[in-house]
PDB file of C-alpha atoms in Angstrom:
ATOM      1  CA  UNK W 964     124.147  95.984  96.606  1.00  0.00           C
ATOM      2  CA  UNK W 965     120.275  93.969  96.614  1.00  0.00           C
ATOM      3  CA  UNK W 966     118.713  93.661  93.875  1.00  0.00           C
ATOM      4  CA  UNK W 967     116.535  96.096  92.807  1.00  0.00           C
ATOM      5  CA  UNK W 968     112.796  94.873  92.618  1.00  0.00           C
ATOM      6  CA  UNK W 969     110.656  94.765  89.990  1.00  0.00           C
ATOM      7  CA  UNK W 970     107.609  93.620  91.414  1.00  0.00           C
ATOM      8  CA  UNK W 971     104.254  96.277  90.269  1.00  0.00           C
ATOM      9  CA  UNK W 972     101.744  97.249  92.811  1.00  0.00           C
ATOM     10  CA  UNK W 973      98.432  97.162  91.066  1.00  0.00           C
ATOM     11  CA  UNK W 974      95.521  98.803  92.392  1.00  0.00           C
ATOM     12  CA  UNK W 975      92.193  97.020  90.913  1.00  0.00           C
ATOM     13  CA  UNK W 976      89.370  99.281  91.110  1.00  0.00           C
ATOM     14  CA  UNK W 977      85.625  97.586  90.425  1.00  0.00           C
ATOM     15  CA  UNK W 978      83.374 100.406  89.851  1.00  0.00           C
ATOM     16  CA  UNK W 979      80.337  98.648  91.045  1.00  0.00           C
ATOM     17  CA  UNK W 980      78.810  97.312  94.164  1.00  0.00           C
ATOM     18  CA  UNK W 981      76.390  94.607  92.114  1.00  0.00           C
ATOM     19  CA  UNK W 982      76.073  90.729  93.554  1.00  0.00           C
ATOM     20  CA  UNK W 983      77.939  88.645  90.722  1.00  0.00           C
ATOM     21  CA  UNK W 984      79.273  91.819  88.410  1.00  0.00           C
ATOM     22  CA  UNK W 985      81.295  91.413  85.038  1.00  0.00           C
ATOM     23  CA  UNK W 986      83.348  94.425  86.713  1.00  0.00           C
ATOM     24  CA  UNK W 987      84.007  92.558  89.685  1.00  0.00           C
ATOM     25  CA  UNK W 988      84.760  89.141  88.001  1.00  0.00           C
ATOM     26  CA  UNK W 989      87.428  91.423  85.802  1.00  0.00           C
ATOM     27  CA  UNK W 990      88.928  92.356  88.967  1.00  0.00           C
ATOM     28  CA  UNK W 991      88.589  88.824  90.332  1.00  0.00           C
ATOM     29  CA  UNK W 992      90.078  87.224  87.392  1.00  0.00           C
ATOM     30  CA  UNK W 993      93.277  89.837  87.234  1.00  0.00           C
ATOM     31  CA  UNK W 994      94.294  88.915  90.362  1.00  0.00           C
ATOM     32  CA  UNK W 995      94.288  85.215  89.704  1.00  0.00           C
ATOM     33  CA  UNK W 996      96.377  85.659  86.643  1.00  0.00           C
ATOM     34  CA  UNK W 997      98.814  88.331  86.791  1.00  0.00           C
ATOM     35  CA  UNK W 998     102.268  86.113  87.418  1.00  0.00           C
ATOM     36  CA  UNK W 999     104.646  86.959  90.174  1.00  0.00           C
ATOM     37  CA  UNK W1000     106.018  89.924  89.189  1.00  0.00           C
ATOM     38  CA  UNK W1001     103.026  91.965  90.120  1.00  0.00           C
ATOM     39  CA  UNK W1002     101.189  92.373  92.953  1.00  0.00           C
ATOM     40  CA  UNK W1003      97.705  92.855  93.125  1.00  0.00           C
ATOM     41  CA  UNK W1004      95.529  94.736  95.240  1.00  0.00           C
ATOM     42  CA  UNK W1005      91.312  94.819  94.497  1.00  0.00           C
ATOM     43  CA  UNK W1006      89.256  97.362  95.946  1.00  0.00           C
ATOM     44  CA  UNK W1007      85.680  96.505  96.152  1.00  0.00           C
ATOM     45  CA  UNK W1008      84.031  98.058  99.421  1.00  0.00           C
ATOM     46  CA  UNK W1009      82.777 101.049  97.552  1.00  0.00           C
ATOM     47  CA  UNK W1010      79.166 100.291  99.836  1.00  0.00           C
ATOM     48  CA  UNK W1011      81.923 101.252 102.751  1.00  0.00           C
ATOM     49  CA  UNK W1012      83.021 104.506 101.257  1.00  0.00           C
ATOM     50  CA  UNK W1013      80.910 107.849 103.369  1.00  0.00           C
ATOM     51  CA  UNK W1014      79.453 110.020 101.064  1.00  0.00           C
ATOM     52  CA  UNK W1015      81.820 112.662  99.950  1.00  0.00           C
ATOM     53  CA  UNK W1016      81.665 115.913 101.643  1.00  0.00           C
ATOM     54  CA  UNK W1017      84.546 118.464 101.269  1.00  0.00           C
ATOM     55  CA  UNK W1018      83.645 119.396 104.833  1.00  0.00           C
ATOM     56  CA  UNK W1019      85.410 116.215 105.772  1.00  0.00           C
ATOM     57  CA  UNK W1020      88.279 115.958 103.822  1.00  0.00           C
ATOM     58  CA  UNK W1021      90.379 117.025 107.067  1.00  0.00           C
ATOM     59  CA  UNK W1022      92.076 115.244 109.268  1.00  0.00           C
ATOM     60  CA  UNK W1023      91.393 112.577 110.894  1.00  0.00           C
ATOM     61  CA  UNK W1024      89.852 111.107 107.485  1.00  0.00           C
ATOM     62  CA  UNK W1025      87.274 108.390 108.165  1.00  0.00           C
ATOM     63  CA  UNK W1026      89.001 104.998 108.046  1.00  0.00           C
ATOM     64  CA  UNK W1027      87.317 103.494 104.918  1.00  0.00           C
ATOM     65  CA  UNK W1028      89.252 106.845 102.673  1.00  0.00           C
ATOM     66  CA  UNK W1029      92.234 106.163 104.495  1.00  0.00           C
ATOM     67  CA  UNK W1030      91.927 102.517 103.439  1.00  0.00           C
ATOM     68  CA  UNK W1031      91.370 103.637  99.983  1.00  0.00           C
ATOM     69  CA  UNK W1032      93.921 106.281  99.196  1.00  0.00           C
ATOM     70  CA  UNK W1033      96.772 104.563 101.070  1.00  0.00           C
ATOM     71  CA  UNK W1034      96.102 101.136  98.633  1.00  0.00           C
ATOM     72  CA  UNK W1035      96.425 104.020  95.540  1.00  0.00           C
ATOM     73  CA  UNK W1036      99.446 105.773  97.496  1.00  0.00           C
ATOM     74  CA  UNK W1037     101.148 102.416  97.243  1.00  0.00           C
ATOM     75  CA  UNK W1038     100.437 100.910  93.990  1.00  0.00           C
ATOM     76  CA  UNK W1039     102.583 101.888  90.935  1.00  0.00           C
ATOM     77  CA  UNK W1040      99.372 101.608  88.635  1.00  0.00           C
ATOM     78  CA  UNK W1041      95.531 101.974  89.004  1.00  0.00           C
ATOM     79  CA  UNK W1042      93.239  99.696  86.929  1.00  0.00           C
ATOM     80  CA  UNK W1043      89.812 100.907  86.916  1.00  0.00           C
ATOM     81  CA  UNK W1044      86.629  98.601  85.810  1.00  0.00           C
ATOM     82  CA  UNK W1045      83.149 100.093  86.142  1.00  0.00           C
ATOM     83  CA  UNK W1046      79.748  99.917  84.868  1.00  0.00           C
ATOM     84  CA  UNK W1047      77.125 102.514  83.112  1.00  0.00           C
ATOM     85  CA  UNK W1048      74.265 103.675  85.033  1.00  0.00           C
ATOM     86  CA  UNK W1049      71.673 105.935  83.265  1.00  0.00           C
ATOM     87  CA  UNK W1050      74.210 106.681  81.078  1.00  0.00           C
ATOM     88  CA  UNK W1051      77.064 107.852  83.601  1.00  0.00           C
ATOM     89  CA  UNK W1052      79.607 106.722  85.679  1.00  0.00           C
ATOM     90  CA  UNK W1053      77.296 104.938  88.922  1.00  0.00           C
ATOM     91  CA  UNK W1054      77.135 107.342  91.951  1.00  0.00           C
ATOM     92  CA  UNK W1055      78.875 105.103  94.041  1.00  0.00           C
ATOM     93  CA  UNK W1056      81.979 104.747  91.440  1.00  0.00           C
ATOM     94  CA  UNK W1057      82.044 108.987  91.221  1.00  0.00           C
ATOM     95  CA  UNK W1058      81.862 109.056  95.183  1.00  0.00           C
ATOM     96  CA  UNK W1059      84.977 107.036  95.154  1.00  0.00           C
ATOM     97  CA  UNK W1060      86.566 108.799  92.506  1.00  0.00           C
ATOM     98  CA  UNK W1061      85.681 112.523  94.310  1.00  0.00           C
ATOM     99  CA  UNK W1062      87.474 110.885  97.494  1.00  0.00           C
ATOM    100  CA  UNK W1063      90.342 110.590  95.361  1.00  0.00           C
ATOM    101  CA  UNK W1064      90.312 114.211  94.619  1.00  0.00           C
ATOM    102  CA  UNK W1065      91.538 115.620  97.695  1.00  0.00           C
ATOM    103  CA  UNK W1066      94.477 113.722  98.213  1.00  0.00           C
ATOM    104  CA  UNK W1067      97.284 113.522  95.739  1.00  0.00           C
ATOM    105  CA  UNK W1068      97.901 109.478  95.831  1.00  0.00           C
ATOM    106  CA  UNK W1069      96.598 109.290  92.311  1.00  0.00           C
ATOM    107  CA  UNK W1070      98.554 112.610  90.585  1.00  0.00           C
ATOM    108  CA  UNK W1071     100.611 111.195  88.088  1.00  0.00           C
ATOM    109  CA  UNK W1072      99.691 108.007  88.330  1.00  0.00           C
ATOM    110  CA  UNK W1073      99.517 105.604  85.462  1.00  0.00           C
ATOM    111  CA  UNK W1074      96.052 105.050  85.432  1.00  0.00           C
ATOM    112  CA  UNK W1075      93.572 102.734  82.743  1.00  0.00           C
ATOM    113  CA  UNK W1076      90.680 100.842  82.551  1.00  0.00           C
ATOM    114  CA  UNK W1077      88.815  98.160  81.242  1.00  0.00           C
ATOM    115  CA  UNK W1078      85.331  98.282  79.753  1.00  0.00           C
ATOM    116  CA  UNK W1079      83.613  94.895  80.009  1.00  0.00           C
ATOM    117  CA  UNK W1080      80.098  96.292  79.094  1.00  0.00           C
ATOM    118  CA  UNK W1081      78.451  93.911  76.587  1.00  0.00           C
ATOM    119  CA  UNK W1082      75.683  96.183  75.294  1.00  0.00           C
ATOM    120  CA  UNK W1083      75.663  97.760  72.067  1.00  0.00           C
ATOM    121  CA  UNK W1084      76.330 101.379  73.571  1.00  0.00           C
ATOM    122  CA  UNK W1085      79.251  99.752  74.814  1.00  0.00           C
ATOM    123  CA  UNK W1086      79.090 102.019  78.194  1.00  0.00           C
ATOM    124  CA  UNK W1087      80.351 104.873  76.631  1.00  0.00           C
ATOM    125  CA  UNK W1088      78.833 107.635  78.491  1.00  0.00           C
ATOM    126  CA  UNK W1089      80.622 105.970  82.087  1.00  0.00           C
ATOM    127  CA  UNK W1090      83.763 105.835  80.064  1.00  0.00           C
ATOM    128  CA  UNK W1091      83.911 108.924  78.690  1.00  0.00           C
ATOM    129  CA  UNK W1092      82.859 110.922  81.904  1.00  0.00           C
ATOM    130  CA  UNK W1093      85.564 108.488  83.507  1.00  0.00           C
ATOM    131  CA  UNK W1094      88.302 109.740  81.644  1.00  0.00           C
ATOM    132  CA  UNK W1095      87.492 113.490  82.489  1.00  0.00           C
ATOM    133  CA  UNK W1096      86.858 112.997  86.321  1.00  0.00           C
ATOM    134  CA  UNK W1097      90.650 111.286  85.710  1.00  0.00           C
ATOM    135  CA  UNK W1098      91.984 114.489  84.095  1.00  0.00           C
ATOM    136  CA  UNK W1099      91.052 116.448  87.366  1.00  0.00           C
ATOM    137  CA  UNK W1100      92.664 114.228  89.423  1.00  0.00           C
ATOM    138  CA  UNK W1101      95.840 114.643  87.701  1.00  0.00           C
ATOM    139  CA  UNK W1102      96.315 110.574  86.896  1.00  0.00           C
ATOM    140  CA  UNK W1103      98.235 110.202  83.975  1.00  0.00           C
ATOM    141  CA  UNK W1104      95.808 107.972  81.685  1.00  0.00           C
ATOM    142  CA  UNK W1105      97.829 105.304  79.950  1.00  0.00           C
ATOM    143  CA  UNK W1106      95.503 104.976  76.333  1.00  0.00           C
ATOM    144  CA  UNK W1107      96.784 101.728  75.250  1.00  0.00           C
ATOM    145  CA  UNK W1108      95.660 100.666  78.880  1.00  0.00           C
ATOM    146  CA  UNK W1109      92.087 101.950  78.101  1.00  0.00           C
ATOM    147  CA  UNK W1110      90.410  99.097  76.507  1.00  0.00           C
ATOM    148  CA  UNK W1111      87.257  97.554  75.797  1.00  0.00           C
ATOM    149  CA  UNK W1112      87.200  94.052  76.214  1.00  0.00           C
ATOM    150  CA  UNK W1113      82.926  92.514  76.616  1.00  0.00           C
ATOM    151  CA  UNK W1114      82.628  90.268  79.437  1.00  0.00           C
ATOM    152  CA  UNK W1115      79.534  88.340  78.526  1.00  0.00           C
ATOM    153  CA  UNK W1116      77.675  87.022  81.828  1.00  0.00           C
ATOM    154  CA  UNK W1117      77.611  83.373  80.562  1.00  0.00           C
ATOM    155  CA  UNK W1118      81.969  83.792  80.608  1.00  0.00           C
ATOM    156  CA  UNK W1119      81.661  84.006  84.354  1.00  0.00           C
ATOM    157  CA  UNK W1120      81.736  81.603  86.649  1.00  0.00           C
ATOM    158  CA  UNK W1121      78.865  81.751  88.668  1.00  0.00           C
ATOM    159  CA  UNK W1122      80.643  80.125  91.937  1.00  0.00           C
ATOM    160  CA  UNK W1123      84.193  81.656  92.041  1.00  0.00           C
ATOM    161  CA  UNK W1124      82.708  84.978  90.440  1.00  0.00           C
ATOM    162  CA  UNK W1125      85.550  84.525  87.624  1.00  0.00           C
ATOM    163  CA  UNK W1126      85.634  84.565  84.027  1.00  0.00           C
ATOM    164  CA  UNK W1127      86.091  81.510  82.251  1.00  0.00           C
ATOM    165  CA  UNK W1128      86.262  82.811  78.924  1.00  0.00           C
ATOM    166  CA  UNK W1129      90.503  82.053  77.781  1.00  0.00           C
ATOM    167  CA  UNK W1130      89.547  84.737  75.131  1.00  0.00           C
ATOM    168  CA  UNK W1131      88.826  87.144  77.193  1.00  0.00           C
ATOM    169  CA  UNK W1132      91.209  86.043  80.506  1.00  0.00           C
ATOM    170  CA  UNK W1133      94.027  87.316  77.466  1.00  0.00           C
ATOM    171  CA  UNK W1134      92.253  90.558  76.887  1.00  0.00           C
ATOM    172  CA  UNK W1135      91.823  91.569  80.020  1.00  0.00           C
ATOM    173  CA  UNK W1136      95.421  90.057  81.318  1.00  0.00           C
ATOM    174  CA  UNK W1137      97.279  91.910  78.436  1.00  0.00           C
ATOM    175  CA  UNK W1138      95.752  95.654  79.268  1.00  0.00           C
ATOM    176  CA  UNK W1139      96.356  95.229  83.001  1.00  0.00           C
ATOM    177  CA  UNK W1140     100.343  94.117  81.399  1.00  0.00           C
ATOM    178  CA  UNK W1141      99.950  97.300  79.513  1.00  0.00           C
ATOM    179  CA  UNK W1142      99.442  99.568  82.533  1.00  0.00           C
ATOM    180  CA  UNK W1143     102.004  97.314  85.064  1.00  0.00           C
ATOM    181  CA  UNK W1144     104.885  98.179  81.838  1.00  0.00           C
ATOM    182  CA  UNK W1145     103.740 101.982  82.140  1.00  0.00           C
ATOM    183  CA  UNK W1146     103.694 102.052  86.266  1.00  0.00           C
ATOM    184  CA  UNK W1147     107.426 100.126  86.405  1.00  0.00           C
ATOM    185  CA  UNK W1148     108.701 102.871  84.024  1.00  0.00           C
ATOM    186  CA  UNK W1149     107.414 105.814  86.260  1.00  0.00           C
ATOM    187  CA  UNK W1150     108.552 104.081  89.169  1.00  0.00           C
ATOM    188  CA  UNK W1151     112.336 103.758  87.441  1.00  0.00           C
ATOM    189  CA  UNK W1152     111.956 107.396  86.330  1.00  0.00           C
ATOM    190  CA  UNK W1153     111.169 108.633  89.577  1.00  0.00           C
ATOM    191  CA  UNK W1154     113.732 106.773  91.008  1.00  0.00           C
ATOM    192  CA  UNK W1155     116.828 107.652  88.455  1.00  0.00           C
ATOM    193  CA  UNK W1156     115.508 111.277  89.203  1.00  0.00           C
ATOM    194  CA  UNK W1157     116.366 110.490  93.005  1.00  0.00           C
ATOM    195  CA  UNK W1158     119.038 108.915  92.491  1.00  0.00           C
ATOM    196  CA  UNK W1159     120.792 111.799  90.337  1.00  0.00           C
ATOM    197  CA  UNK W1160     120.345 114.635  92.941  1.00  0.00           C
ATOM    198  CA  UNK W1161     122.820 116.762  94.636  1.00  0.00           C
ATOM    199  CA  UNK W1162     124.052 115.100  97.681  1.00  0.00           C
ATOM    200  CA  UNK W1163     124.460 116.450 100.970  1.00  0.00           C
TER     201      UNK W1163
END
């Protein structure tokens, strides 16, 4: 019998759509330094996304939600990182996130996030209106994978859009290692759960 695999699917999620962004150098920097075992898989065309409209949450989807929801079908975890606008979650972040709704890709999905905000509010108005808009999409939010970890501007690289910072490369790398743990045990759980049903 082959080997069972234990390679994660991780969906990395930048909540922004800014030139040079701490969110997106989080993202950026993930997917340079998770280690073989995982396999990462950014997202960062929210600009691409149509505004939502229930009207067209039908089929045929438009290709850019299709995109999107079959990269969350397939990963075993979601890792979110997104910025504070006015005090909420930006409306391009909560346009993806209302695409994400309709389908059920994300329902019991290990789900956390990062919060690289430097600023003394610490972003936590996008945060906290991030983890309800989670609840009704029925993600299962892993709390030890909910972290804040500042991403000063001067720790990224302005050229490969990375951070620099080994302090914070650890931070970030162990909360996405937090979530990947949590994703391989639902996808062993689901499996057993398979595996133990009545055969034909």
């Amino acid at each position: 019998m082959a080997a069972v695999t234990r390679t994660a699917n991780l969906a990395l999620i930048s909540g922004s759509t800014r030139h040079g962004s701490t969110n997106t150098a989080v993202v950026l920097s993930l997917v340079e330094l998770l280690g073989d075992t995982t396999r990462p898989v950014p997202y960062l065309d929210l600009a691409k996304l149509p505004h939502f409209n229930p009207d067209d949450d039908v089929e045929p989807l438009p290709a850019e939600v299709v995109r999107l929801r079959g990269i969350i079908a397939e990963a075993d975890a979601v890792l979110f990182c997104t910025p504070e606008y006015a005090g909420d979650l930006p409306g391009s972040f909560k346009n993806l996130l209302d695409w994400t709704v309709g389908g059920m890709e994300i329902v019991d999905k290990p789900v956390g996030w990062i919060n690289a905000s430097s600023s003394p509010t610490g972003a936590e108005g996008a945060h906290r209106a991030l983890r309800t808009v989670l609840g009704y999409t029925g993600a299962e939010i892993v709390e030890a994978a909910c972290v804040r970890v500042p991403v000063p501007r001067a720790a990224v690289d302005p050229e490969s859009g990375r951070i620099t910072d080994p302090a914070v490369r650890e931070g970030i790398g162990e909360a996405a290692r937090t979530l990947i743990d949590a994703g391989l045990k639902r996808r062993d759980s689901v499996r057993d759960g398979e595996d133990g049903g009545e055969g034909q």
